[in-house]
Structure formats: structure tokens, C-alpha cells
Amino acid sequence: EAKQNGKSHFEVFNPAMHDAARARLELESELRRSLERDELYLRYQPIVNLSSGTLLGFEALARWEHPRLGDVSPNQFIPIAEDTGLIGAIGSRLLGIACRQMAEWKASSRFVDDLSINFNLSAKQLSQKGLADEIRAALHESCLPADCLRIEITESAIMENLHVGVELLCELRESGIRVEIDDFGTGYSSLALLHKLPLDVLKIDRSFIGKMLHSVENTAIVRTILALADSINLDVIAEGIETEAQRSQLQSMGCNFGQGYLFSKPLDCDEISQLLCQQCNPNPQRQPCSCGPF
Ligand code: C2E
Ligand code: MG
Ligand code: MG
Ligand code: MG
């Protein structure tokens, strides 16, 4: 019967699909081992004040360096971690690393007291039981105050998990942890809802920032998000700022904070330590660095 319409049943087993499925299965089992082999780590991207250039903090971004496959993008392995249920274990491992790193930086420089670290949670983690307790415990173990940590959750993740999501965000904010909506503008949240969500910051998705200069429409979207944030007293961070033109346009529209390749790509912990050293002592030629051992 299948042959009557000129196709074979066996088409579902075409070689390309087979390869893709096999590659995916391989990634799944390798990701499981990545925890035992300690292949996951973080890079840190500076978030800055757009007018002064001062550092506000960093966003911790997951990295996986596989011995044979090389660097695997978080866009590839985070969804697999979610589907396989590994996200809980991976998330706690990374949160521990982020908190210990932040504690180390704090111990080295008083300047770091004013900085905070952003940590991404994925949709599947929102419904994880005891997550708020786990986050508080991670802070506690590294002796970090709650205002050191900012949790990022994408707009679509909140929309998909509205009930448990709101509960978690409330709990985090009651503990003093700030909450930021990531990739804002891509997730269709309603105005009425946004007003009720327990939030501190909107992060404008980089797709709007990238197209801003050549698209009246994208500029209008950014302007609208800024007005909206202002009306409900939220700060705004623009993501993916790559050019000076974008920075100055954002600043002229009243956006105060941003991150992107214009300022810095995500850095490893040693590079951040150097950056902190420069920030607390901007003229190392004249004075020896006094910010302590990194
Ligand atoms: P995100 O949270 O929106 O992170 C911003 C992404 O934009 C990062 O990609 C960053 O490297 C990239 N980026 C920053 N500045 C620029 C720029 O100027 N131009 C361009 N083209 N890109 C820029 P990355 O590190 O590949 O992460 C991708 C996504 O993976 C993240 O998007 C986040 O959703 C997810 N992710 C990363 N780390 C974690 C994690 O620890 N946990 C969870 N659940 N998700 C994570
Ligand atoms: Mg993020
Ligand atoms: Mg984002
Ligand atoms: Mg993103």
C-alpha cells in the first residue's frame, strides 16, 4: 500500500535521519558522562553601565568541552539536558561553580562587593521541587549575600510554566535574589501579566538590538520595551550590543545597562580576575596592583 503513492514505508529510516538520531543519542550519553568527567564549566560575560562603562556584574554562561567532539554549544546541550532530566544535576553543578567563583572574586577585591552574578535557569528547572532552597543553600555554602545573585529566566519559560514559575520567582525575590526576564520581546507575554510578575529586570533579546539601526520596526520595539519597563519600574539590560552606534542609540533612548561583544565576549575566570584587577586599579603602570591575589 505504501508503494502506491510512490513512497516506501522505509523512508522513515532514511540515512540522514538515522545519522541525526545517532548523533543525538551519542550527545545524550556523553552529556551524562560530562558530569563525572568534569567537562562543564562557565564563562562570564561582563554587564556594564552604558554611559560610564562601569561593571555591573557578569552573566555566567555554560560551556562544555568534550575531549573528542570539542566545544558543544549550550544551545545544543541545554535542550538535551532538559529532555533527559540531566538539567537538575547540571544546573546545580554550575550554580556551585558560579557561587564559589564569585566568593573567590569577592575575597580578592572590595570592588566586587557591588557586583552581582547572573545565572540562567531553564524552563524545566522551574518546576523542580526545592529549587529555591537549593539556590539559597548554594549561596550559603559560599557565604554570599542574596543580592549577589540574579536569576535569569526566559520570557517563554515563564509563560510555559506560569503557575510554578511565579511561585518560584516570588520565593527567590523574598530571599533577596533578583529576577530578570531573559530574551524579552520574543515570548508574547501580555502587558497585564507582566505587571503582576515578580521581576526586577527585563533583558531585551539581542535579535532586536542587532537589527535596530536598519529597522524602524525594531527600534520601535526597543523603545516600547523601554517605556514599558519604565512604567512598571523595571531596569533594562540590552543584550548583544556589538557596535558603538547601537550603544549610543540605546543610551539616547534611556537604556542604562547592556552586554555584548562591543564591551566583551564571555571570558574565562582568569580573564575576569584580570579585568577586576584593572577596574580597582586603572593605572597599573604607576601603582602596583593592590587588590590582592587572584
Ligand atoms: P542567553 O542567556 O540569552 O545568553 C546570551 C547569549 O548571547 C550567549 O550565548 C552569549 O555568548 C551571546 N552573546 C553575548 N553577547 C553577544 C553579542 O554581542 N553578539 C552575539 N551574536 N552574541 C552574543 P551562549 O553562551 O552561546 O548561550 C546561549 C544560550 O544558552 C543562553 O542564552 C542561555 O539561554 C543558554 N544557557 C547558557 N548557559 C546556561 C546555563 O548555565 N543554564 C541554562 N539553563 N541555560 C544556559
Ligand atoms: Mg541569559
Ligand atoms: Mg538572552
Ligand atoms: Mg538567548
Coordinates of C-alpha atoms and ligand atoms in Angstrom, one line a residue, residues 41-43 45-46 59-63 72-79 81-82 87 90-91 94-95 118-125 152-154 182-184 203-206 209 238-243 246 259-266, ligand 1:
Y41 CA 32.5 25.0 33.1
L42 CA 31.4 28.6 32.9
R43 CA 32.4 31.7 31.1
Q45 CA 30.2 38.0 30.2
P46 CA 30.5 41.5 31.7
E59 CA 26.4 36.6 33.2
A60 CA 27.6 33.0 33.8
L61 CA 27.3 31.0 30.6
A62 CA 27.6 27.3 30.4
R63 CA 30.3 25.6 28.4
V72 CA 29.5 21.9 22.2
S73 CA 27.2 25.0 22.3
P74 CA 24.8 25.5 25.2
N75 CA 22.1 26.0 22.6
Q76 CA 22.7 22.4 21.7
F77 CA 23.3 20.7 25.1
I78 CA 20.9 22.6 27.4
P79 CA 17.9 21.3 25.4
A81 CA 19.9 18.2 29.3
E82 CA 16.3 19.3 29.7
I87 CA 19.4 19.6 33.7
I90 CA 24.0 20.1 35.5
G91 CA 22.3 23.2 36.9
L94 CA 27.1 25.0 37.5
L95 CA 25.5 27.1 40.2
N118 CA 23.6 36.3 36.6
F119 CA 22.7 32.7 36.4
N120 CA 20.4 31.2 33.8
L121 CA 17.6 28.8 34.7
S122 CA 15.9 26.8 32.0
A123 CA 12.1 26.1 31.6
K124 CA 12.3 22.6 33.0
Q125 CA 14.1 23.8 36.2
E152 CA 17.6 34.8 34.5
I153 CA 14.6 33.0 33.1
T154 CA 13.4 33.4 29.6
D182 CA 15.8 36.9 29.5
D183 CA 15.3 37.2 25.8
F184 CA 12.4 39.7 26.4
K203 CA 16.7 41.8 29.2
I204 CA 15.9 42.9 25.7
D205 CA 16.6 40.0 23.3
R206 CA 19.6 40.6 21.1
I209 CA 19.3 45.1 19.2
A238 CA 20.2 45.3 26.3
E239 CA 21.7 42.0 25.1
G240 CA 24.1 41.6 22.1
I241 CA 25.4 45.1 21.7
E242 CA 28.1 44.8 19.1
T243 CA 28.6 48.4 17.8
Q246 CA 24.0 50.6 18.9
Q259 CA 26.2 43.5 27.5
G260 CA 27.7 42.4 24.2
Y261 CA 30.8 41.9 22.1
L262 CA 31.3 45.7 22.0
F263 CA 32.3 45.6 25.7
S264 CA 33.4 42.0 26.0
K265 CA 32.8 38.5 24.8
P266 CA 32.2 35.9 27.6
Ligands
C2E1 P1 21.3 33.9 26.8 O1 21.1 33.6 28.3 O2 20.4 34.8 26.2 O3 22.8 34.3 26.7 C1 23.3 35.3 25.8 C2 23.9 34.6 24.6 O4 24.3 35.6 23.7 C3 25.2 33.9 25.0 O5 25.3 32.8 24.1 C4 26.3 34.9 24.7 O6 27.6 34.3 24.4 C5 25.7 35.5 23.4 N1 26.2 36.9 23.2 C6 26.5 37.8 24.1 N2 26.9 39.0 23.5 C7 26.7 38.8 22.2 C8 26.9 39.7 21.0 O7 27.3 40.8 21.1 N3 26.6 39.1 19.8 C9 26.2 37.9 19.7 N4 26.0 37.4 18.4 N5 26.0 37.0 20.7 C10 26.3 37.5 22.0 P2 25.7 31.3 24.6 O8 26.8 31.5 25.7 O9 26.0 30.5 23.4 O10 24.4 30.8 25.3 C11 23.3 30.6 24.6 C12 22.1 30.3 25.5 O11 22.2 29.1 26.2 C13 21.9 31.4 26.5 O12 21.2 32.5 26.0 C14 21.0 30.6 27.5 O13 19.7 30.6 27.1 C15 21.6 29.2 27.4 N6 22.5 29.0 28.5 C16 23.8 29.3 28.7 N7 24.3 28.9 29.9 C17 23.2 28.4 30.5 C18 23.1 27.8 31.8 O14 24.0 27.7 32.7 N8 21.9 27.3 32.2 C19 20.8 27.3 31.3 N9 19.7 26.8 31.7 N10 20.9 27.9 30.1 C20 22.1 28.4 29.7

